[in-house]
Structure formats: structure tokens, C-alpha cells
PDB file of C-alpha atoms in Angstrom:
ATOM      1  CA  UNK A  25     -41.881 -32.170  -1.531  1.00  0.00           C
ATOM      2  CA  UNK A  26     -41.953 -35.200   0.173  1.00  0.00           C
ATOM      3  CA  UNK A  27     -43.575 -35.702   3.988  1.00  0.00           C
ATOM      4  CA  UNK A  28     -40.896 -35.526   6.941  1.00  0.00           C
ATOM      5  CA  UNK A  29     -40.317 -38.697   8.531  1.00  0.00           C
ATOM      6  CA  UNK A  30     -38.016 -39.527  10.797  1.00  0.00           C
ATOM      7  CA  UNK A  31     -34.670 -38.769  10.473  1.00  0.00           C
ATOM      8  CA  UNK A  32     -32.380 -42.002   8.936  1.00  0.00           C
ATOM      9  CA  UNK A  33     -29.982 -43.614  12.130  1.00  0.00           C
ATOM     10  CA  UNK A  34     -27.206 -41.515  12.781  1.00  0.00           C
ATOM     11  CA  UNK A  35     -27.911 -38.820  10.719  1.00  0.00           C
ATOM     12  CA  UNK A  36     -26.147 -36.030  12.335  1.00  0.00           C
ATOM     13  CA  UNK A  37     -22.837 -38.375  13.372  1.00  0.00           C
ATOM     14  CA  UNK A  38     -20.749 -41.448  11.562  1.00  0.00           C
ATOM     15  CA  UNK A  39     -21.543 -44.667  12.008  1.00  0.00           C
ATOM     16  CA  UNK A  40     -19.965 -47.371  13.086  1.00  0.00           C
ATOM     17  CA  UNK A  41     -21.496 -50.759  11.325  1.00  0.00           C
ATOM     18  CA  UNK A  42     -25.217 -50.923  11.828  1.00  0.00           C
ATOM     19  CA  UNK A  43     -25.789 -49.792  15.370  1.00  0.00           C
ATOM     20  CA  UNK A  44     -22.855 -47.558  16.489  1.00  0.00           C
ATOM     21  CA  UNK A  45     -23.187 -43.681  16.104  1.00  0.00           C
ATOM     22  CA  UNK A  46     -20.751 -41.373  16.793  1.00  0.00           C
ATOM     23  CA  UNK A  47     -20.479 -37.724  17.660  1.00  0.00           C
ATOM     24  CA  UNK A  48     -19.879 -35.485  13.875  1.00  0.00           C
ATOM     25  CA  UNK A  49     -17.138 -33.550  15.560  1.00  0.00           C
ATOM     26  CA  UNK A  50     -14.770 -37.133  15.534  1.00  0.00           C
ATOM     27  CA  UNK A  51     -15.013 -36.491  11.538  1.00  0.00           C
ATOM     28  CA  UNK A  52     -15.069 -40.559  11.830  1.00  0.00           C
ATOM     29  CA  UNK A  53     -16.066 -43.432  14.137  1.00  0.00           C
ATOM     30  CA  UNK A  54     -13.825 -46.373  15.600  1.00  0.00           C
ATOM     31  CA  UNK A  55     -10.910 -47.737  14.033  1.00  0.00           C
ATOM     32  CA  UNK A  56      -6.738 -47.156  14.830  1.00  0.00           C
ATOM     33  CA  UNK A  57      -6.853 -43.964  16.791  1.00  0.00           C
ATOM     34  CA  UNK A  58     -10.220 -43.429  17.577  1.00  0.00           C
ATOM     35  CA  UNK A  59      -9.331 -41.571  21.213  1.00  0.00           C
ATOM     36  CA  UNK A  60      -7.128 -39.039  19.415  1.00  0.00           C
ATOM     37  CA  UNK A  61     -10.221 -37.949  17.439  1.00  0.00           C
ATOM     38  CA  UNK A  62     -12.179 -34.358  18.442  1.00  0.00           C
ATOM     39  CA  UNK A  63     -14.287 -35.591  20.599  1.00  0.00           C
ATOM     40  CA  UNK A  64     -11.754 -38.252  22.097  1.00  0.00           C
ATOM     41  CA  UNK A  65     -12.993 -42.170  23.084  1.00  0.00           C
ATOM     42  CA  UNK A  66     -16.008 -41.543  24.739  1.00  0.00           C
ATOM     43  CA  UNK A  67     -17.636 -40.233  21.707  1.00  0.00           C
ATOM     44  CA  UNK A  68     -15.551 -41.727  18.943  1.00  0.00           C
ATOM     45  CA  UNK A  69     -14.372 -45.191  19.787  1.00  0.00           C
ATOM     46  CA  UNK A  70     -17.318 -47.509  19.539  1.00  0.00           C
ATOM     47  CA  UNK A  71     -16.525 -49.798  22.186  1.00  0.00           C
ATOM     48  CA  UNK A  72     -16.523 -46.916  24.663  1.00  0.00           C
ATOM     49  CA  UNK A  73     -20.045 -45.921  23.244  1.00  0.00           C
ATOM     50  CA  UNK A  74     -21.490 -49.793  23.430  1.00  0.00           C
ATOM     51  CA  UNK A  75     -20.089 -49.714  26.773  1.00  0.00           C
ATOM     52  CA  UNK A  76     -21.947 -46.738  27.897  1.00  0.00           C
ATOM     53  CA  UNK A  77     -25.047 -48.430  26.025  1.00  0.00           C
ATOM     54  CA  UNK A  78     -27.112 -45.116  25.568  1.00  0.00           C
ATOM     55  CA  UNK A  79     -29.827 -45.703  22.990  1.00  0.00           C
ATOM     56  CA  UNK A  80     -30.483 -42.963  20.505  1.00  0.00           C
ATOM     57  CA  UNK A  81     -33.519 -41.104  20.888  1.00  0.00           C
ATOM     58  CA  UNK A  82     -34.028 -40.224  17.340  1.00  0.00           C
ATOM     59  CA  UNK A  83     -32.344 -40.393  13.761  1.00  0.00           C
ATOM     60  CA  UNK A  84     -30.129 -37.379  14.354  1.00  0.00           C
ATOM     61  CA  UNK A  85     -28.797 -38.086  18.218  1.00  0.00           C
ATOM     62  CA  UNK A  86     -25.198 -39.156  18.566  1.00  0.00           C
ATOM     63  CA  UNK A  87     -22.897 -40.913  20.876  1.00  0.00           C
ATOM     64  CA  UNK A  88     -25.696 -43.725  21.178  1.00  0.00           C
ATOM     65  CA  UNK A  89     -26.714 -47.280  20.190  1.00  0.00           C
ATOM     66  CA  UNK A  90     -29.458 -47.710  17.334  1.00  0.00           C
ATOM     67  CA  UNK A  91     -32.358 -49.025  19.513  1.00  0.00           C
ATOM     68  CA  UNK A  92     -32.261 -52.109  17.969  1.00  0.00           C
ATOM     69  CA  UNK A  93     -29.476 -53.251  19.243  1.00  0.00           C
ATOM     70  CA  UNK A  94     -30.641 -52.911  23.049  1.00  0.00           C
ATOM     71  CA  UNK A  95     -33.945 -54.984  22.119  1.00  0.00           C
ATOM     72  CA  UNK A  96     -32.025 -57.844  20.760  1.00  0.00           C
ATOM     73  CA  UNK A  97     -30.224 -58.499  24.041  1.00  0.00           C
ATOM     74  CA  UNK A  98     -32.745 -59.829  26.095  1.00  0.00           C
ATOM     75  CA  UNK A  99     -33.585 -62.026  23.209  1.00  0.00           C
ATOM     76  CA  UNK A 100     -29.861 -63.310  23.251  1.00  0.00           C
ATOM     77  CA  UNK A 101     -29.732 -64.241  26.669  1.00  0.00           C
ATOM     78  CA  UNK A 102     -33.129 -65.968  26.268  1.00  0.00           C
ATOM     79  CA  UNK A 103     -31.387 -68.420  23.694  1.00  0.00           C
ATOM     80  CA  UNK A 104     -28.661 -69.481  25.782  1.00  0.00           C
ATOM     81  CA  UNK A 105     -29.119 -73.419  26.833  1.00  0.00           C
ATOM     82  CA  UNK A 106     -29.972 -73.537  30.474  1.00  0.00           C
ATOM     83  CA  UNK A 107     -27.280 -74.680  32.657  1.00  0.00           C
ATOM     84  CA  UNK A 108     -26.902 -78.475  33.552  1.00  0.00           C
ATOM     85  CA  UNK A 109     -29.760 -80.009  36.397  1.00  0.00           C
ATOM     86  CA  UNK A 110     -27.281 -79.827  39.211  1.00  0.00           C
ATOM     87  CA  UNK A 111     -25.874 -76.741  38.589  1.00  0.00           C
ATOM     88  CA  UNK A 112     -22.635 -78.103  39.535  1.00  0.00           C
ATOM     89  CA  UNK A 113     -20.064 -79.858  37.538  1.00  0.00           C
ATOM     90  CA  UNK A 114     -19.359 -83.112  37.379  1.00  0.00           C
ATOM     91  CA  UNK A 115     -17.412 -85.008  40.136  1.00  0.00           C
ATOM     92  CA  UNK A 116     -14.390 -86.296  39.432  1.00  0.00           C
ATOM     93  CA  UNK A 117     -14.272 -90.175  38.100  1.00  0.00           C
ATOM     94  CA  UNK A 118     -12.072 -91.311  41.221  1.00  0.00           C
ATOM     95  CA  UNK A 119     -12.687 -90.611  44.218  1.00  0.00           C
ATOM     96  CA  UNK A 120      -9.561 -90.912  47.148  1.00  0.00           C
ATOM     97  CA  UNK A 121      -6.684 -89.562  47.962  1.00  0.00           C
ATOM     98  CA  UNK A 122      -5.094 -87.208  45.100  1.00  0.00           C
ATOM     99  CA  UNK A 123      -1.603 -85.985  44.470  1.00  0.00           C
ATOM    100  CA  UNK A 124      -3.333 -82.422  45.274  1.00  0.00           C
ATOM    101  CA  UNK A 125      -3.743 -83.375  48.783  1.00  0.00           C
ATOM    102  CA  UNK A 126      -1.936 -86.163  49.331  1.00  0.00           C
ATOM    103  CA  UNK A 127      -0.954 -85.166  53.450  1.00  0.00           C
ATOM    104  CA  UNK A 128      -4.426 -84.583  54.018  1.00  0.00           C
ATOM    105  CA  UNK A 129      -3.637 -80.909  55.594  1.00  0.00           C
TER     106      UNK A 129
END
């Protein structure tokens, strides 16, 4: 027999593309109707489950994110172009009196 390893993502529950698990009693995961599943949204709608953002703490826990997909964000945010020098934007091109506040009150 071969040596136990650990146990594959999601395992015990149905996945929801690469890093969504969801509980087995939903008997699926996401999609059209997802709340009305045993189990209702928190456990079977995968938005509701990224929302929560509870990593898995193994290959058979459900109602969790695959741990890889709580690493990456950091990484994501560290990729974003830093915003402009001034931190402001731009003035306008004329400056002066403006149909916006044309009274001055």
C-alpha cells in the first residue's frame, strides 16, 4: 500500500474552481441556487465562503479557501502601480470662475 500523505484539497466537500471548497452536505458548490442547497449560502455559495476567507486547515476541511489563495493576495496588492507623486489629481486646465459656482456662494 502506498504511504499516507496528505489528503488532496477538498477532499471531504465539492469544489468550486481551484480554491473554493464547500461543505459535502450542499451535494454541490456555487452556481444558480446555491443558498437553497443543505447547508444554505454560507457553506455552499462560494462567494459567501471567499467572503468569510477561512483557509482550510487540511485536504479534508470544508467551507474554506485552499491556502493558496490567501498567500497570493499580498502578492497582488504588491503589484499594483503606486499612486501618482501628489497623491492628488490633477487640477483642472482653467482656472476662474465656473458654471458650478458661478455666484460665488
Amino acid at each position: 500500500p502506498a504511504a499516507a500523505g496528505p489528503s488532496a484539497f477538498c477532499s471531504k466537500g465539492f469544489k468550486q474552481g481551484p480554491k473554493i471548497c464547500c461543505a459535502a452536505s450542499c451535494g454541490g458548490c456555487g452556481g444558480a441556487g446555491c443558498g437553497g442547497f443543505p447547508g444554505g449560502k454560507d457553506k455552499c455559495c462560494g462567494a459567501f465562503i471567499k467572503e468569510n476567507g477561512r483557509v482550510c486547515v487540511d485536504g479534508e476541511d470544508t467551507v474554506c479557501l485552499k491556502e493558496a489563495s490567501a498567500a497570493s493576495s499580498p502578492a497582488v496588492l504588491k503589484a499594483l502601480p503606486p499612486p501618482p507623486p501628489s497623491g492628488r489629481p490633477p487640477a483642472p486646465a482653467a482656472a476662474g470662475p465656473s458654471a458650478f459656482c458661478s455666484k460665488g456662494f
